[in-house]
Amino acid sequence: MYGFEALTFNIHGGYLEAIVRGHRSGLLTAADYNNLCQCETLEDIKMHLSATEYGPYLQNEPSPLHTTTIVEKCTLKLVDEYKHMLCQATEPLSTFLEYITYGHMIDNVVLIVTGTLHERDVNELLEKCHPLGMFDSIASLAVAQNMRELYRLVLVDTPLAPYFSECITSEDLDDMNIEIMRNTLYKAYLEDFYKFCKKLGGATAEIMSDLLAFEADRRAVNITINSIGTELTRDDRRKLYSNFGLLYPYGHEELAVCEDIDQVRAAMEKYPPYQSIFAKISYGESQMLDKAFYEEEVKRLCLAFEQQFHFAVFFAYVRLREQEIRNLMWISECVAQNQKSRVHDSVVFIF
Amino acid sequence: MAESGCCPPMDLFRSEPMQLVRLIIPVESSHLTVSYLGDLGFIQFKDLNAEKSPFQRTYATQIKRCGEMARKLRFFREQMKKVDVVPSTVPSERIDIDLDNLEVKLGELEAEMIEVNANNEKLQRSYNELLEYELILQKAGEFFYSAQSDAMAQQRETQERRTDEGSINSPLLLDQEMSTDSSKVVKLGFISGLVPRDKSMAFERILFRATRGNVLLKQGAVENPVTDPVLGEKVDKNVFVIFYSGERAKTKILKICEAFGANRYPFPDDLGKRGQMITEVSGSISELKATIDVGMLHRDSLLKNVSYHYEQWNLLVKKEKSIYHTLNMLSIDVTKKCLVAEGWSPIFASKQVQDALHRAALDSNSQVGSIFQVLHTRESPPTYFRTNKFNSAFQEIVDAYGVAKYQEANPGVYTIVTFPFLFAVMFGDWGHGICLLLGTLFFILREKKLSSQKLGDITEMTFGGRYVILLMSLFSIYTGLVYNEFFSVPFELFGRSAYACRGPSCSDSTTAGLIKVRDAYPFGVDPKWHGTRSELPFLNSLKMKMSILIGVAQMNLGIILSYFNAKFFKNSVNVWFQFVPQMLFLNCLFGYLSVLIIVKWCTGSKADLYHLMIYMFLSPTDDLGENQLFAGQKTLQIVLLLLALVAVPWMLLPKPFILKKQFQDRHQGQSYQLLQSADDSLEVDAHGSHDGHEEFEFSEVFVHQLIHTIEFVLGAVSNTASYLRLWALSLAHSELSTVFYEKVLLLAWGFNNVIILIVGIIVFICATVGVLLVMETLSAFLHALRLHWVEFQNKFYEGDGYKFHPFSFALMDEDDE
């Protein structure tokens, strides 16, 4: 499986790998989080962050801060770093980097479509979109009335077009359909990304297939839990699972017929890696599952940095940074709403 | 050294003696005290609140306020940059403005500025909108006009041909007219506006898809970039007119326009109205323009006002911020009445520090003065050299390897001479030396001007090392004279050559044809050697031997410095079991070689020194034969060899055992002391130093000593060999310059052609500057650096100290730049 990619990797990828490892060392540490959790006001958070790499992004913010500003500026930093790396990247790394953003693109499309369905202002929606998943004609999504139009009008120009072929129906857009669309798109995206990574071969394929398999399995569990008690049929549910991952295919069969959370648990506990996740949460509880999954994901992402000469570090870095921004958002929200006792509920330490 | 009172103080030989001081400052005078100490710049404060996060500290709110003010100042700076107002560098008359007033003032100014900006922006926006509108009226007017003329032509054509087929070219307007003529009910609407040019293709595509092709889009490029009213930036734009039919199409098109940031403007149908609109719009444009100008003027005057004080305020805010940062490092007393500061300060400055404390107490009308205490500690103090602009660059060279341990012998002093000298040995050419000298003199003469401005990366570096380069060039002029090299041309500067031709037939320039007719050439290498067949063997032998002499001398200096270190730190073990055997070992082998070299030079003997050295080890008892230089040499060699052999176990064995014994003695003694003076031990513990309680691992110490011994023994050989790089680089330098001189300049000269000569001179100059002056300088610099860092400093230099970073306003500015 290992070729001689280590010999030639540095010709094109060495500079960027160094850059991304440098960025990684700028991630907040447990000590930073401990300090942040003790903050009394958002000003304190700003003060603490100004001593980190976020400093230049926050220093020019006038005083009454809002959580959204903090999150926005932190995201801006990620976007700047990502864009810099994308500018410097050559094939196939540039394609790989672009693949990382498709997930956000799907989320943005869904956000805009749902928003217009509920008659929200387009500009307001655009502000809420993740900047990594922006494309030129995203605003014109609002024009579309049904999936076919959505595809024909806008998405045909985007990289998402091939993923859409599976879910073109002329049904009107409603909440349920959009959610199904999101999951179908995600499934197609993950499978495509998986195939692409396999094609790259070497350590990239090895590590990325592990990370993507985890992602696919997590989505499968989430889809199952979210679809319990809805009118989604078992077959339809089965169709939304990605066709790879640890659970594929037998785990999917079991998940497809689950009717409550404990059945999901029973199905998942057959797989040792997930057993430990489910062991952390008590029976009948699904609230903490997200955090448990995030923690496991962060652990796996950190491990990606243990090997050299592969692309998975870029994926891992972007994901870790996103997790960090989620953490910051949670901390800031807790601080802003005086709910400091709940600060630790959802913060996932990275180091 | 320092203890002898006769000599002037030798600051650079050892770092300044430091003391740990504790200041107890009353709260009311703390701010002023820290500010005065910052002006003085002689105390490095310790962080006594390391466990507290930044926002939990006492003065966090003040720091936040300073940060906020700094942000406001940055805001003003940006605004000034936008309108090209430069903050006046000349400090205006010192107005004493304190922080609170400044904060209020800055707040007011910012609010005013924001309001002015908001107003201006609003005006600017409508102004830009009007400009766009005007553009539309013109451009779209052209569309309609051309369409109309097309239509006329078409009509004429149709009249001529009497056919009524609508060709693709027939404009829609015609259709419209015709349809109204023929009273059809289809009503065409149109929308006109501006769209950014880079989006125009996508815009057109989406429009086409959304309406299934049932639109007509006409676009025309606007030549000059248009200021976008929303973004406020110059953007290339296209004017478009969309013709559509039906209400649903209209809503779709409107949505798409919105999505693409296309600004729409109403466009009157008929010509008369259009003309009227144009005059209206241009009228309001000129009105708005006047209003905007007034607004701008107001803003400019506001900014000018700020720019007078900007630098002063900026400095004040920075100072205040650093003062509060420092105050945050002090621990606050339980009674909250005084602050306790701890920090390092050079002993010579204690008077000044006390003075500053006193002044601060007076100036702030504090009832209690600050208390200045000297603490005893076992912590290692920071290293502080009082350097000036001349020797700081040399100290930097040493510090780049490692900052000297506190009070350790400083190689920086010797580096001032040895570094340029070793460089010059490799760079010996007085022509090149003069070029370097001119270059560095340029920097030195314009020092005042250059030091105040920002330089490029490489220029900055050269400028910083200008005095190093000055000495390097002077020394290379000297060695160039010794080597008798001037761009590889020999000169008879110090009298006439000692050699001359035996007869008229010696034109082949070999030594064979030359005889010595005078006394030896008084200084340096005889010019006649140049170009002879035996030039290389002669110079090689000279330079090689010279390198060894220089190397042995410098290594001996290093070992002698280790003696002074041992003596200074009162470590007699190191003197007897490190310094003495090391001296013996090095000098028995390579010191002896140096002596041989000198003897050979003086006597002119033909002894083979390689052979001599090699057989000194292989068979010391053999007869020396023709290699004998002086009587009793054989016995001396055997004695030296034995001494060198004895020196190795001498270095290796005793020291670990003695250390072990010392440790045991000390350990026993300590258990007594702990009981007797409990207070002292508490004091020591409080400062967190547990040096006395370390474990003594004999095997570790022994292995450590073993490694050191092996390193020294092998190093003596390899380091001496390493000094041969002096010869190698000097050879390379002179050969390269010969090549450029002979193969480029002389060759070009030989053609007797002006153009070739000019080309040859240009190539020669480029090669000389690029290769000899730049690259060779760099490589000789690097090799000199290596010889200092590795061969010289490993004999004595620990380099595990840390630098003294005093809290000083003067340094703060430098950091910020």
Short mmCIF file of N, CA and C in Angstrom, two decimals, chain A residues 35 38-39 43-44 47-48 59-63 137 139-140 142-143 152-153 156-157, chain B residues 53-56 60 63-64 68 71 74 78 205-206 209-210 212 252 255-256 259-260:
data_model
loop_
_atom_site.label_atom_id
_atom_site.label_comp_id
_atom_site.label_asym_id
_atom_site.label_seq_id
_atom_site.Cartn_x
_atom_site.Cartn_y
_atom_site.Cartn_z
N ASN A 35 -8.65 28.82 31.21
CA ASN A 35 -8.72 30.25 31.46
C ASN A 35 -9.99 30.85 30.88
N GLN A 38 -13.07 30.50 32.84
CA GLN A 38 -13.19 31.32 34.05
C GLN A 38 -13.59 32.76 33.75
N CYS A 39 -13.71 33.07 32.46
CA CYS A 39 -14.00 34.46 32.11
C CYS A 39 -15.36 34.89 32.64
N GLU A 43 -15.65 40.59 27.28
CA GLU A 43 -14.41 41.37 27.22
C GLU A 43 -13.23 40.54 27.68
N ASP A 44 -13.47 39.77 28.76
CA ASP A 44 -12.40 38.92 29.27
C ASP A 44 -11.98 37.92 28.21
N MET A 47 -9.91 39.56 25.72
CA MET A 47 -8.59 39.84 26.26
C MET A 47 -7.74 38.58 26.25
N HIS A 48 -8.38 37.50 26.62
CA HIS A 48 -7.59 36.27 26.62
C HIS A 48 -7.22 35.85 25.20
N GLN A 59 -8.61 42.45 17.72
CA GLN A 59 -8.15 43.63 18.42
C GLN A 59 -8.86 44.91 17.98
N ASN A 60 -9.38 44.92 16.78
CA ASN A 60 -10.01 46.15 16.32
C ASN A 60 -11.51 46.16 16.51
N GLU A 61 -12.03 45.24 17.33
CA GLU A 61 -13.46 45.21 17.56
C GLU A 61 -13.82 46.20 18.67
N PRO A 62 -14.77 47.08 18.39
CA PRO A 62 -15.17 48.03 19.44
C PRO A 62 -15.87 47.31 20.58
N SER A 63 -16.02 48.03 21.69
CA SER A 63 -16.19 47.33 22.93
C SER A 63 -17.44 46.49 23.15
N SER A 137 -23.13 31.92 -7.17
CA SER A 137 -24.54 32.17 -7.44
C SER A 137 -25.41 31.72 -6.27
N ALA A 139 -26.76 33.16 -3.89
CA ALA A 139 -27.93 33.96 -3.53
C ALA A 139 -29.12 33.64 -4.42
N SER A 140 -28.85 33.20 -5.62
CA SER A 140 -29.98 32.96 -6.53
C SER A 140 -30.70 31.66 -6.22
N ALA A 142 -32.51 31.32 -3.93
CA ALA A 142 -33.81 31.72 -3.43
C ALA A 142 -34.88 31.68 -4.51
N VAL A 143 -34.46 31.71 -5.75
CA VAL A 143 -35.43 31.76 -6.84
C VAL A 143 -36.13 30.41 -7.01
N ARG A 152 -31.31 22.84 -11.83
CA ARG A 152 -31.15 23.38 -13.17
C ARG A 152 -30.64 24.82 -13.14
N LEU A 153 -31.13 25.57 -12.15
CA LEU A 153 -30.79 26.98 -12.10
C LEU A 153 -29.38 27.24 -11.59
N VAL A 156 -26.13 23.31 -10.99
CA VAL A 156 -25.46 22.65 -12.10
C VAL A 156 -24.06 23.24 -12.32
N ASP A 157 -23.88 24.49 -11.89
CA ASP A 157 -22.56 25.11 -12.05
C ASP A 157 -21.60 24.79 -10.92
N SER B 53 -4.64 34.10 35.52
CA SER B 53 -4.82 34.39 34.10
C SER B 53 -4.95 35.90 33.93
N PRO B 54 -4.70 36.41 32.72
CA PRO B 54 -4.59 37.85 32.55
C PRO B 54 -5.77 38.65 33.09
N PHE B 55 -6.98 38.11 32.98
CA PHE B 55 -8.11 38.96 33.36
C PHE B 55 -8.43 38.86 34.85
N GLN B 56 -7.69 37.98 35.56
CA GLN B 56 -7.94 37.90 36.99
C GLN B 56 -7.03 38.84 37.77
N ALA B 60 -6.48 44.49 35.43
CA ALA B 60 -7.00 44.03 34.14
C ALA B 60 -7.89 45.08 33.50
N ILE B 63 -5.90 47.71 31.80
CA ILE B 63 -5.29 47.22 30.55
C ILE B 63 -6.33 47.19 29.46
N LYS B 64 -7.54 46.78 29.86
CA LYS B 64 -8.61 46.76 28.87
C LYS B 64 -8.87 48.16 28.34
N GLU B 68 -8.56 49.46 24.56
CA GLU B 68 -9.65 50.14 23.87
C GLU B 68 -9.15 51.46 23.25
N ARG B 71 -7.11 50.80 20.34
CA ARG B 71 -7.96 50.49 19.18
C ARG B 71 -8.46 51.77 18.54
N ARG B 74 -5.78 53.28 16.60
CA ARG B 74 -5.59 52.57 15.32
C ARG B 74 -6.65 52.99 14.32
N GLU B 78 -5.98 54.55 10.69
CA GLU B 78 -6.52 54.07 9.42
C GLU B 78 -7.20 55.20 8.66
N ARG B 205 -26.36 33.76 -17.53
CA ARG B 205 -26.69 32.33 -17.60
C ARG B 205 -27.91 32.03 -16.72
N ILE B 206 -27.86 32.52 -15.51
CA ILE B 206 -28.95 32.23 -14.58
C ILE B 206 -30.25 32.83 -15.09
N ARG B 209 -31.58 30.62 -17.72
CA ARG B 209 -32.14 29.37 -17.20
C ARG B 209 -33.45 29.63 -16.48
N ALA B 210 -33.48 30.67 -15.68
CA ALA B 210 -34.66 30.91 -14.84
C ALA B 210 -35.88 31.21 -15.68
N ARG B 212 -36.20 30.39 -18.86
CA ARG B 212 -36.17 29.49 -20.02
C ARG B 212 -35.94 30.27 -21.30
N LYS B 252 -39.02 36.79 -10.67
CA LYS B 252 -37.78 36.00 -10.73
C LYS B 252 -36.59 36.88 -11.03
N LYS B 255 -35.51 38.95 -8.17
CA LYS B 255 -34.78 38.16 -7.17
C LYS B 255 -33.34 37.91 -7.61
N ILE B 256 -33.21 37.58 -8.89
CA ILE B 256 -31.86 37.28 -9.38
C ILE B 256 -30.99 38.53 -9.33
N ALA B 259 -29.85 38.95 -5.95
CA ALA B 259 -28.84 37.95 -5.58
C ALA B 259 -27.47 38.31 -6.15
N PHE B 260 -27.46 38.95 -7.29
CA PHE B 260 -26.17 39.26 -7.90
C PHE B 260 -25.66 40.64 -7.55
#
